[in-house]
PDB file of C-alpha atoms in Angstrom:
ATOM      1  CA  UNK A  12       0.000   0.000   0.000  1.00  0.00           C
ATOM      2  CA  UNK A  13       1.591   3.510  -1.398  1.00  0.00           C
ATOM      3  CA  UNK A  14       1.201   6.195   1.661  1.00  0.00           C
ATOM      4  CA  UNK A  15      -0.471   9.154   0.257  1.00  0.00           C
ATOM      5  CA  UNK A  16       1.309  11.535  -1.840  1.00  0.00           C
ATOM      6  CA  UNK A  17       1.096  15.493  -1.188  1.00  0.00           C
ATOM      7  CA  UNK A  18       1.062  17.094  -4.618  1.00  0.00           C
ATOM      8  CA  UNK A  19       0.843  20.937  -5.273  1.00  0.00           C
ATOM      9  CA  UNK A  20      -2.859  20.046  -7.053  1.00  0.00           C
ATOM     10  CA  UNK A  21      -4.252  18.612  -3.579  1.00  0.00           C
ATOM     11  CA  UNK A  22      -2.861  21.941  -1.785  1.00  0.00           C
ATOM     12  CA  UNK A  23      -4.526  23.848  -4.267  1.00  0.00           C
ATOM     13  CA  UNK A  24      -7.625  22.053  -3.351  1.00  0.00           C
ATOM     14  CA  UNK A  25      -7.116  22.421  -0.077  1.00  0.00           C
ATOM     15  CA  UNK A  26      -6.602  26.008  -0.428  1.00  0.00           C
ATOM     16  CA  UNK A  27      -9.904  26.799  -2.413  1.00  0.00           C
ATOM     17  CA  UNK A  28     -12.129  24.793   0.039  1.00  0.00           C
ATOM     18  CA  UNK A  29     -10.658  26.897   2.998  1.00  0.00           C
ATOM     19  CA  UNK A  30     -11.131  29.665   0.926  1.00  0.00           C
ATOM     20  CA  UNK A  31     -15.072  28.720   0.324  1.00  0.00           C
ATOM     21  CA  UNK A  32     -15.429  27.951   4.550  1.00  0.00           C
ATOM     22  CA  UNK A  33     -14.237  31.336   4.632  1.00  0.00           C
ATOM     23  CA  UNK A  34     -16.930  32.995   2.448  1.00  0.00           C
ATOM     24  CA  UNK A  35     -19.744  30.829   3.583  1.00  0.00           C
ATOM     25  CA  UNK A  36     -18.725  31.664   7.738  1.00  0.00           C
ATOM     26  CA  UNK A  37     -20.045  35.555   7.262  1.00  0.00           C
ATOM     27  CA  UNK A  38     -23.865  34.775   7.375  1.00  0.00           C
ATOM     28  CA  UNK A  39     -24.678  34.923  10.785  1.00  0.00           C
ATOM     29  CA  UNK A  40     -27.887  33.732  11.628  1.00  0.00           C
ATOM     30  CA  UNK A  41     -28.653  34.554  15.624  1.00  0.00           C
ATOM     31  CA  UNK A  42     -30.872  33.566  18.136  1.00  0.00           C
ATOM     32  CA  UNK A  43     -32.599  36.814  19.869  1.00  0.00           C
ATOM     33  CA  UNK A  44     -32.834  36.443  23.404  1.00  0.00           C
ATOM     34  CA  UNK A  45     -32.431  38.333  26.547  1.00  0.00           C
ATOM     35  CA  UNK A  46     -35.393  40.185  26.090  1.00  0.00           C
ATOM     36  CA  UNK A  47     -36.662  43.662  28.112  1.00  0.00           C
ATOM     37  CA  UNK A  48     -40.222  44.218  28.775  1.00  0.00           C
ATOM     38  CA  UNK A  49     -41.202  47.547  28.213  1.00  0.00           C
ATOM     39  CA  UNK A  50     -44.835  47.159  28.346  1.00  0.00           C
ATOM     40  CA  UNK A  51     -47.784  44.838  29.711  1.00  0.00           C
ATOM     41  CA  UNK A  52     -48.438  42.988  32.557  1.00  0.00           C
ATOM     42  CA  UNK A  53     -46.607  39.938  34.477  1.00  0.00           C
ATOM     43  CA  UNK A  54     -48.144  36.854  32.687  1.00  0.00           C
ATOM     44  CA  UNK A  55     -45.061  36.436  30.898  1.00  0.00           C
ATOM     45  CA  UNK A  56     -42.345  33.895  30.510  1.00  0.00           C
ATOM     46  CA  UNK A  57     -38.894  33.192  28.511  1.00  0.00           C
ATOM     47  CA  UNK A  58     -37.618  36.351  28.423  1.00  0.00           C
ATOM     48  CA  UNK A  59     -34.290  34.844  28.278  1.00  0.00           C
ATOM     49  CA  UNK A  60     -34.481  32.600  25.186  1.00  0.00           C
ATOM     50  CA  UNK A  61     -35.178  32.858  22.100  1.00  0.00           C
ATOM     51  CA  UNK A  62     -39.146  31.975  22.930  1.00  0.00           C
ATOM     52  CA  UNK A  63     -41.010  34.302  24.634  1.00  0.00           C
ATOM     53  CA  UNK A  64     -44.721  33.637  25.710  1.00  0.00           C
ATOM     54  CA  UNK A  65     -47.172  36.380  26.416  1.00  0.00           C
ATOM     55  CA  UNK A  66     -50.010  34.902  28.568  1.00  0.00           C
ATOM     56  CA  UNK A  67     -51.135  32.116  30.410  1.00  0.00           C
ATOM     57  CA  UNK A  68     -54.330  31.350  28.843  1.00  0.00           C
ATOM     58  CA  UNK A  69     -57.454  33.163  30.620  1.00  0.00           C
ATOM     59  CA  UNK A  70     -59.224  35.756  28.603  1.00  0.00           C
ATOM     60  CA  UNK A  71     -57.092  38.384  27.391  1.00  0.00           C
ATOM     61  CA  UNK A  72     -53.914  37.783  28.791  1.00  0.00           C
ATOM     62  CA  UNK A  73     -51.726  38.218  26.410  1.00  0.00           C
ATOM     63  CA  UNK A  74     -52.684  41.270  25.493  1.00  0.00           C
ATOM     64  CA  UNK A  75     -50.799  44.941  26.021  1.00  0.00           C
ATOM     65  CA  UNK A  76     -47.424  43.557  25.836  1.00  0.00           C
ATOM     66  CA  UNK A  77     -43.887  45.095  24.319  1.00  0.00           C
ATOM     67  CA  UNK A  78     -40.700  43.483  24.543  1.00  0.00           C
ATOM     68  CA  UNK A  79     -37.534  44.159  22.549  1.00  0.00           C
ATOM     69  CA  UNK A  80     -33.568  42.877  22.550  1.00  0.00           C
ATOM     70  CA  UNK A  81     -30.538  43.644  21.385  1.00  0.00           C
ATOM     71  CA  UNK A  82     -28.938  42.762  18.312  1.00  0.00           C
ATOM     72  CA  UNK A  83     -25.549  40.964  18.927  1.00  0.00           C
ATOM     73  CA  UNK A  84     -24.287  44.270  17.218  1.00  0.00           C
ATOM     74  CA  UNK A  85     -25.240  46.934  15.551  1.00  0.00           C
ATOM     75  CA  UNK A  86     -25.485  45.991  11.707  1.00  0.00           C
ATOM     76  CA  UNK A  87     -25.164  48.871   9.104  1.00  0.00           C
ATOM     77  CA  UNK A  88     -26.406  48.324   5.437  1.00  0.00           C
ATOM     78  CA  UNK A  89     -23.231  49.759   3.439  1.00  0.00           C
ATOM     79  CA  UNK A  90     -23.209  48.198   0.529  1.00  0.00           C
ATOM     80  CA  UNK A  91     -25.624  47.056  -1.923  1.00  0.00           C
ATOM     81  CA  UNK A  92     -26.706  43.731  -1.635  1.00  0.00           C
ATOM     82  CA  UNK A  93     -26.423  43.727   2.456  1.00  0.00           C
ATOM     83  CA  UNK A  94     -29.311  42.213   4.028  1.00  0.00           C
ATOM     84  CA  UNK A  95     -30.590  41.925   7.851  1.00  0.00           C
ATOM     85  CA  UNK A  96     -33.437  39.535   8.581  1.00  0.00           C
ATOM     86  CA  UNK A  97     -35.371  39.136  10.983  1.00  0.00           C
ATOM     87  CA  UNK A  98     -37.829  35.928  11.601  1.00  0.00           C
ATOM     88  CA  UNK A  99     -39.255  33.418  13.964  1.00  0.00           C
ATOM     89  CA  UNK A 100     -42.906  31.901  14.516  1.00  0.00           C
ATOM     90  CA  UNK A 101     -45.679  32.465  16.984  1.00  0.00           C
ATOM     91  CA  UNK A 102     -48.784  30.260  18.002  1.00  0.00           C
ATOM     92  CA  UNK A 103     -51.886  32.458  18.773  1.00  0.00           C
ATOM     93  CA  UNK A 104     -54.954  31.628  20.797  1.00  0.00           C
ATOM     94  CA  UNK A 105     -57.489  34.895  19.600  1.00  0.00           C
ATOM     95  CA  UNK A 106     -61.095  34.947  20.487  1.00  0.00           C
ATOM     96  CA  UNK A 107     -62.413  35.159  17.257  1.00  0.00           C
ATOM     97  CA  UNK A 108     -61.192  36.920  14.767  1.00  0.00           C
ATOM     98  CA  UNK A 109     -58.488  39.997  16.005  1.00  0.00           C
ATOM     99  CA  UNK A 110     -60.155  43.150  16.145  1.00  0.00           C
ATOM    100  CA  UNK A 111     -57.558  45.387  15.179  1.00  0.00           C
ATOM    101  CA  UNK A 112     -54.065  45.610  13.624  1.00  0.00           C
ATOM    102  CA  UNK A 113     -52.666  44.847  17.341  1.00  0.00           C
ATOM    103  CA  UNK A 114     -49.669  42.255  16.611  1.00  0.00           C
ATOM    104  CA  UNK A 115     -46.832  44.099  15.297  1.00  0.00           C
ATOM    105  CA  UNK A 116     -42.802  43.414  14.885  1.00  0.00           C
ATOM    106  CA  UNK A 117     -39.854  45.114  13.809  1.00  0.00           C
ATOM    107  CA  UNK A 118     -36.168  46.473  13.101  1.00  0.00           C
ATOM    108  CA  UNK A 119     -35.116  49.267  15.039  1.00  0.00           C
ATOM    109  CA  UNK A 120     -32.332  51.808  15.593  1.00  0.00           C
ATOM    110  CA  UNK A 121     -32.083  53.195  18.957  1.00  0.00           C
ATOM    111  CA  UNK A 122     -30.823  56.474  17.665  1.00  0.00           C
ATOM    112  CA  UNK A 123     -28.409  57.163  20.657  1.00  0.00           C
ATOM    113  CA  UNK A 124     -31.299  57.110  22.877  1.00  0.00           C
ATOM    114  CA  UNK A 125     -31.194  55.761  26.338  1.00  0.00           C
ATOM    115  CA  UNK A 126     -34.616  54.930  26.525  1.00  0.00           C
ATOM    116  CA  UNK A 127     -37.434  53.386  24.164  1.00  0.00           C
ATOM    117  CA  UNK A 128     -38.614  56.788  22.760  1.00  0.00           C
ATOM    118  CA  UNK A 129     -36.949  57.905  19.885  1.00  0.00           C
ATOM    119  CA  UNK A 130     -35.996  55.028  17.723  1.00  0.00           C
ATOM    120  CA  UNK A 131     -35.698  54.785  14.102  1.00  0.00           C
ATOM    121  CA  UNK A 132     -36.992  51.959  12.169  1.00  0.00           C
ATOM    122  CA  UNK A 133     -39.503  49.821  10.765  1.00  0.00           C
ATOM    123  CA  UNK A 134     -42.600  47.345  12.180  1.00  0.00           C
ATOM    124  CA  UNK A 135     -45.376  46.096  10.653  1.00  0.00           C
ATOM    125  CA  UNK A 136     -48.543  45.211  11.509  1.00  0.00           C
ATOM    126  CA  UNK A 137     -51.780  42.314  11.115  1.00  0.00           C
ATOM    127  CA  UNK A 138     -54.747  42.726   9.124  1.00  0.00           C
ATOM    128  CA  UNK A 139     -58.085  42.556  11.203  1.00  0.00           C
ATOM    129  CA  UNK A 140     -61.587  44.118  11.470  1.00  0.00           C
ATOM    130  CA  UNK A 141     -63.229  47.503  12.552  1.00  0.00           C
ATOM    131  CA  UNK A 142     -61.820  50.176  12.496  1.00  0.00           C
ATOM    132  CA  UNK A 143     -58.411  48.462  11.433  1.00  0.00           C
ATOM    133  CA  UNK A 144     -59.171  46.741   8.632  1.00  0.00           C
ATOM    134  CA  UNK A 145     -55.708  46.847   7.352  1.00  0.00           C
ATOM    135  CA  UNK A 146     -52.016  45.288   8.229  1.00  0.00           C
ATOM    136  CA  UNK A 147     -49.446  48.369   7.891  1.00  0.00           C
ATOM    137  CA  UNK A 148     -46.058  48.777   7.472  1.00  0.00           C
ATOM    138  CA  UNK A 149     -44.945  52.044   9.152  1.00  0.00           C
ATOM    139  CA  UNK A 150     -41.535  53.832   9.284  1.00  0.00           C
ATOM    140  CA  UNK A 151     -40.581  55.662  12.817  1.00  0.00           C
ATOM    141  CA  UNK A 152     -40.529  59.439  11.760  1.00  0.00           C
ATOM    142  CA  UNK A 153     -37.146  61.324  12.342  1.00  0.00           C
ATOM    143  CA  UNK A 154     -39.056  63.800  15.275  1.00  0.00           C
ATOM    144  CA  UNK A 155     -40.586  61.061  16.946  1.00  0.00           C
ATOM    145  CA  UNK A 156     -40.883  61.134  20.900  1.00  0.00           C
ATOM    146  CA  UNK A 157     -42.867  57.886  21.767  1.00  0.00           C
ATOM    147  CA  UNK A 158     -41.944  54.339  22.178  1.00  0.00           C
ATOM    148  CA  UNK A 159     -41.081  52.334  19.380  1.00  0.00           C
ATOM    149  CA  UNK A 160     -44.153  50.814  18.190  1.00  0.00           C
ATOM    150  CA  UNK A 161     -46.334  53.946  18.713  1.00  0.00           C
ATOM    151  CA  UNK A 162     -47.441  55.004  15.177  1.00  0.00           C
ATOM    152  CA  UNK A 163     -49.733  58.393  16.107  1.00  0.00           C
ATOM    153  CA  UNK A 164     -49.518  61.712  14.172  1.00  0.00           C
ATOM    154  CA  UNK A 165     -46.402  62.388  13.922  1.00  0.00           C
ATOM    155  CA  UNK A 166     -44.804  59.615  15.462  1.00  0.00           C
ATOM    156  CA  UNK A 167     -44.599  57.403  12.634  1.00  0.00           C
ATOM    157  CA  UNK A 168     -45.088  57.444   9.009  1.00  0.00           C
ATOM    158  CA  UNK A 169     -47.494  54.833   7.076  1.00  0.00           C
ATOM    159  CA  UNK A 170     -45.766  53.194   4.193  1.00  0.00           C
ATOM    160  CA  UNK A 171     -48.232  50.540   3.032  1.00  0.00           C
ATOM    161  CA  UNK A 172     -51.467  49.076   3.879  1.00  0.00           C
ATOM    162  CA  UNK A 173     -53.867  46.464   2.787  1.00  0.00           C
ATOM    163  CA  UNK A 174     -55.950  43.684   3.722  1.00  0.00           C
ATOM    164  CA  UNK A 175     -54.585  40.345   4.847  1.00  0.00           C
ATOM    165  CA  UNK A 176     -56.147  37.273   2.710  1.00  0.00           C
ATOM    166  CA  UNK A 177     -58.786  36.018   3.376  1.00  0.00           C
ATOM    167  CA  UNK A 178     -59.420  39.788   4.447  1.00  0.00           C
ATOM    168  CA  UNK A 179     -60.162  40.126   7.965  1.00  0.00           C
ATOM    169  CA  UNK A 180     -59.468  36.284   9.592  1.00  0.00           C
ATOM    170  CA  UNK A 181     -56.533  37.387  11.539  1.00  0.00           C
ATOM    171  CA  UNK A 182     -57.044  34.488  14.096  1.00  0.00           C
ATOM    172  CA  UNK A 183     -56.034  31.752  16.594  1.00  0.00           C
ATOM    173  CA  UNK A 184     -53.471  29.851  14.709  1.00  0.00           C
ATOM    174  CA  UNK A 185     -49.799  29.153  14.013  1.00  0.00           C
ATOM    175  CA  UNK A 186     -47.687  31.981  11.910  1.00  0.00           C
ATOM    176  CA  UNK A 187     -44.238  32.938  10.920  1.00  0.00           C
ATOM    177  CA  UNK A 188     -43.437  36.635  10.773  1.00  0.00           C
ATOM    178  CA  UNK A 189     -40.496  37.943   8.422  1.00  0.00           C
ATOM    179  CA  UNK A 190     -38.327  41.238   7.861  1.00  0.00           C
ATOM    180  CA  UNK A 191     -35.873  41.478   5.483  1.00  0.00           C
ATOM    181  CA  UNK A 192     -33.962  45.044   4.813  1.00  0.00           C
ATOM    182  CA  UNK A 193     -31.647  44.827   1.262  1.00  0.00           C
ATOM    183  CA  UNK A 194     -29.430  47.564   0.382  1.00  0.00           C
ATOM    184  CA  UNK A 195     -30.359  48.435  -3.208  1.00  0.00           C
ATOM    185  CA  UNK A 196     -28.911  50.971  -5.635  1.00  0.00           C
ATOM    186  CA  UNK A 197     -31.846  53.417  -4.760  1.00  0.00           C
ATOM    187  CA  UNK A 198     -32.253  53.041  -1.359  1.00  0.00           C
ATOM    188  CA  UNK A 199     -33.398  50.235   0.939  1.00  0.00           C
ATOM    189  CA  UNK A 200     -35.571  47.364   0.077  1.00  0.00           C
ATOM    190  CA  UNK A 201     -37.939  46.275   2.933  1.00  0.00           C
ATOM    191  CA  UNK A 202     -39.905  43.129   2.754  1.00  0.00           C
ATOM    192  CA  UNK A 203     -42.015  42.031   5.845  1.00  0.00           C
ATOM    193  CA  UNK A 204     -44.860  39.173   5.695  1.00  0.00           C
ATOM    194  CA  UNK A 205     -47.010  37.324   8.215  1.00  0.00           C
ATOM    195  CA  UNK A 206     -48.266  33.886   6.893  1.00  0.00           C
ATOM    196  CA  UNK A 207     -50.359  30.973   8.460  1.00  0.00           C
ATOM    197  CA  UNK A 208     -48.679  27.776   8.429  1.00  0.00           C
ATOM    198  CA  UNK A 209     -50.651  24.687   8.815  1.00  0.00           C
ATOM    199  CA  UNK A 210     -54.650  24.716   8.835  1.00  0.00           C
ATOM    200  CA  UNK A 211     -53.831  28.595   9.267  1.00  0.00           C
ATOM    201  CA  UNK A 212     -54.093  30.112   5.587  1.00  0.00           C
ATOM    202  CA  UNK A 213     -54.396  33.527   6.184  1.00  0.00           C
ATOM    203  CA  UNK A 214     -51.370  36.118   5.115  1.00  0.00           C
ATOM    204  CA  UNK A 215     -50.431  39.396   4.286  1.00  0.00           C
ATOM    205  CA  UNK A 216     -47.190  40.931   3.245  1.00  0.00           C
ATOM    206  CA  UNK A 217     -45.078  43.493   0.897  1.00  0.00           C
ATOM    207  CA  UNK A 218     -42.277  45.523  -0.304  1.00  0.00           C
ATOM    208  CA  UNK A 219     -41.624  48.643  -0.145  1.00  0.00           C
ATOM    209  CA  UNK A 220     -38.615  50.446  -2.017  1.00  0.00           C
ATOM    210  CA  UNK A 221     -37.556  53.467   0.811  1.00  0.00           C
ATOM    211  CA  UNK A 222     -35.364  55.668  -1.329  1.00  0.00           C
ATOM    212  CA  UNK A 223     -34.869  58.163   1.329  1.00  0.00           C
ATOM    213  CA  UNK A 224     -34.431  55.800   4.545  1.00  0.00           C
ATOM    214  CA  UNK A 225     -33.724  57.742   7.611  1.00  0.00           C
ATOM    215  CA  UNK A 226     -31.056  54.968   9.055  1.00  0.00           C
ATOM    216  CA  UNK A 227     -29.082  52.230   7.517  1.00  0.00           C
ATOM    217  CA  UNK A 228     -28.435  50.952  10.520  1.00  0.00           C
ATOM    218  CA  UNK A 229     -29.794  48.479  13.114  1.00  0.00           C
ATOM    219  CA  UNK A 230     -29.445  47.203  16.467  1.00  0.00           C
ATOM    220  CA  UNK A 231     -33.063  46.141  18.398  1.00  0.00           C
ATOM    221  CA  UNK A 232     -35.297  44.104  17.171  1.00  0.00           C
ATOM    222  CA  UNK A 233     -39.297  44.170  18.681  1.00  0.00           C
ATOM    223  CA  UNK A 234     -42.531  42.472  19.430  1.00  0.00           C
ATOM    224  CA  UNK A 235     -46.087  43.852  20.479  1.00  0.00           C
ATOM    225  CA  UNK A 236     -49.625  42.426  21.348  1.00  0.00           C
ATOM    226  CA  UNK A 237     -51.919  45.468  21.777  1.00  0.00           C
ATOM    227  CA  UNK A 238     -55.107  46.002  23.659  1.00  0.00           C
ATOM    228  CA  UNK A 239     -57.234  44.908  20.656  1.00  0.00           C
ATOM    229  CA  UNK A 240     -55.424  41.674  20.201  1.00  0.00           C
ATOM    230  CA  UNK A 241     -58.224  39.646  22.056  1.00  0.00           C
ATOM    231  CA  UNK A 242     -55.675  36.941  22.477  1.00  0.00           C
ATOM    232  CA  UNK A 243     -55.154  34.518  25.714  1.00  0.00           C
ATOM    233  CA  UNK A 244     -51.642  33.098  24.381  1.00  0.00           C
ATOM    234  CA  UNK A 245     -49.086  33.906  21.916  1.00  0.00           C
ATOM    235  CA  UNK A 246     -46.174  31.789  22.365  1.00  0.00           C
ATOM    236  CA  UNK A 247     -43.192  32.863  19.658  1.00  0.00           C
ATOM    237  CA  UNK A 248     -40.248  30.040  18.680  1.00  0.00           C
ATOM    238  CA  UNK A 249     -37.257  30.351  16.436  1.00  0.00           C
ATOM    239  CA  UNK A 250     -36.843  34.105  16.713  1.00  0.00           C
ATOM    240  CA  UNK A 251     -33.538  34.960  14.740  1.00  0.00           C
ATOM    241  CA  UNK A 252     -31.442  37.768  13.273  1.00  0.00           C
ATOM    242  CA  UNK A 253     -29.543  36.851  10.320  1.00  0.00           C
ATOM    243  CA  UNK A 254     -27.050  39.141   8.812  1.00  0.00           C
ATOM    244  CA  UNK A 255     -25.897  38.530   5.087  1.00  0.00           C
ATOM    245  CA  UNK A 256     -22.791  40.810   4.369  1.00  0.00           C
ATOM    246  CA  UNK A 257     -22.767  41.573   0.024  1.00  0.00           C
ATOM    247  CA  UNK A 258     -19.295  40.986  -0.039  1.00  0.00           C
ATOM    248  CA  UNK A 259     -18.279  37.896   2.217  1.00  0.00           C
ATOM    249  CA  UNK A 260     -15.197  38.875   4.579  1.00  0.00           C
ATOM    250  CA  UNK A 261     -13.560  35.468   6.312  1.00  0.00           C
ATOM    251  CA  UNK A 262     -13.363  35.254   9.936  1.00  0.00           C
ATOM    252  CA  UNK A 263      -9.567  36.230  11.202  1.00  0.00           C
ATOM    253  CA  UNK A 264      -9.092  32.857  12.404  1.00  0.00           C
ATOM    254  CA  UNK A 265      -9.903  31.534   8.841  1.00  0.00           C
ATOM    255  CA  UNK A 266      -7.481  33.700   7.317  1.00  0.00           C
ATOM    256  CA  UNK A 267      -4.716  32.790   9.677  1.00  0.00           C
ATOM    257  CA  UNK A 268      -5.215  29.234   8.853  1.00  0.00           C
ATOM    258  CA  UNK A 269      -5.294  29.748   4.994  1.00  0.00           C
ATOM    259  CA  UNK A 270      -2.286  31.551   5.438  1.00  0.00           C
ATOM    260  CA  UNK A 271      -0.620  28.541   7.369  1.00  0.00           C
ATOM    261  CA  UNK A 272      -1.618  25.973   4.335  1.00  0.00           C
ATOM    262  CA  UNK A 273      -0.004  28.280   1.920  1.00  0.00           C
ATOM    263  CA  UNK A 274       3.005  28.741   3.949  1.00  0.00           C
ATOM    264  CA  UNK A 275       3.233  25.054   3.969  1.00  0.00           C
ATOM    265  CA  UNK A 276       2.336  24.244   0.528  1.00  0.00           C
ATOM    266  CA  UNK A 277       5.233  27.198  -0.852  1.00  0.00           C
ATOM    267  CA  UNK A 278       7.226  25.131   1.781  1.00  0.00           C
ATOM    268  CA  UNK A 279       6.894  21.860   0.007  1.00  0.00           C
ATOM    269  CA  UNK A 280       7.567  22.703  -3.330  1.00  0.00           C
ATOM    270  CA  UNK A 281      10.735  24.610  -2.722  1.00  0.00           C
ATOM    271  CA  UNK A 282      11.639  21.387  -0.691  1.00  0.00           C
ATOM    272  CA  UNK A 283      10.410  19.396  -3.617  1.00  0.00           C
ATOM    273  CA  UNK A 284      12.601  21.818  -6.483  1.00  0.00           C
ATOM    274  CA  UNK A 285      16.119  21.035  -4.318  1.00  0.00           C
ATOM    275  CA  UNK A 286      15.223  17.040  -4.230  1.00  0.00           C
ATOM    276  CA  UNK A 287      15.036  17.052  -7.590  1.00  0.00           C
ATOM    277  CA  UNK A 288      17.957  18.970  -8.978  1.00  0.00           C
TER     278      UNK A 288
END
């Protein structure tokens, strides 16, 4: 049996695929946790993981609530192509049908504030019925002086709206939320949905092309159950931050090991050129 033979062509090789585990390292997908209640009452639990429940199942207690949590670090949208996502899934028990456009989420900056009033950003809202027949997505104004998800006059500026399919069945069920912000040549790109999963079919969801965005960057993300939600439960899983740099940059350590292989491999064929003279 031959032992195996190191050849320039298998350092190459070994070279590219450090090369690729470099590239492929600089998505970072997150789990949010550690989360700070800024609003509601005390029937809630898992503040500290990445699956928060408002409630404990009588009538309306899950209602009122606000939490938010830190991004592992700020992330700014440089370069076109960037992208910062935000996601997870929630399980809702709603009496009926929700009243009003009361569950919201979204991608905040604090804006150098040391409180919750202030912050620049995006959140988006549920279809339901009423007098809020439709889901939102709103933009925190630059002179705003509430707390995040407050969208009065003023405050915060609508973007979109429209009704939720099948229009007003915003309901007990299983959902995933989404936020995606893309740097784009003309701005920022921000695409939020909520969709049923399951026996749950409603959704609702858009895009909306912000070619004068107030911030490019982003460091809290948040979730809200208002006073209209009517729900007893809402129990969120899976809630992540995912950052996808344009132009991959390799972790240091990755680089200091590529530069040990090539180190090596010059080392072996100058060894290899004096053998065979």
């Amino acid at each position: 049996m031959n032992p195996t033979r190191i050849t320039t062509r298998t350092l190459v090789g070994a070279a590219v695929l450090s090369v690729l585990a470099a590239l492929s390292s600089t998505t970072h997908a997150t789990p949010v946790s550690s989360w700070t209640k800024s609003a509601g009452s005390t029937a809630i639990t898992g503040l500290d993981t990445a699956n928060p429940v408002f409630g404990n199942g009588t009538a309306n207690s899950a209602n009122g609530y606000q939490i938010y949590a830190a991004l592992p670090e700020t992330y700014t949208l440089s370069a076109v192509g960037d992208t910062l996502t935000f996601s997870g899934s929630v399980s809702l028990t709603i009496a009926g049908d929700s009243g009003a456009d009361q569950f919201r989420f979204g991608l905040f900056n604090t804006n150098n504030s040391s409180t919750t009033t202030g912050w620049l950003g995006y959140f988006a809202t549920n279809s339901g019925t009423g007098a809020n027949p439709n889901g939102r997505l709103w933009e925190r104004s630059a002179t705003n002086t509430t707390a995040y998800f407050n969208n009065g006059v003023g405050m915060a500026d609508e973007r979109q709206a429209f009704a939720g399919s099948p229009a007003g069945k915003f309901g007990s069920g299983n959902y995933t939320f989404s936020f995606v912000l893309e740097r784009i040549e003309t701005g920022l790109s921000v695409t939020w949905s909520i969709v049923g999963t399951g026996s749950t079919t409603y959704s609702i969801g858009g895009t909306y092309k912000d070619t004068s965005p107030l911030t490019w960057s982003f460091d809290r993300v948040g979730l809200m159950s208002g006073g209209g939600l009517n729900a007893s439960l809402a129990s969120f899983s899976g809630i992540n931050a995912t950052y996808t740099p344009a132009t991959p940059v390799p972790e240091p350590a990755t680089w200091a090991s590529l530069a040990a292989l090539l180190t090596l491999g010059i080392a072996f064929m100058v060894r290899r050129q004096f053998i065979c003279r």
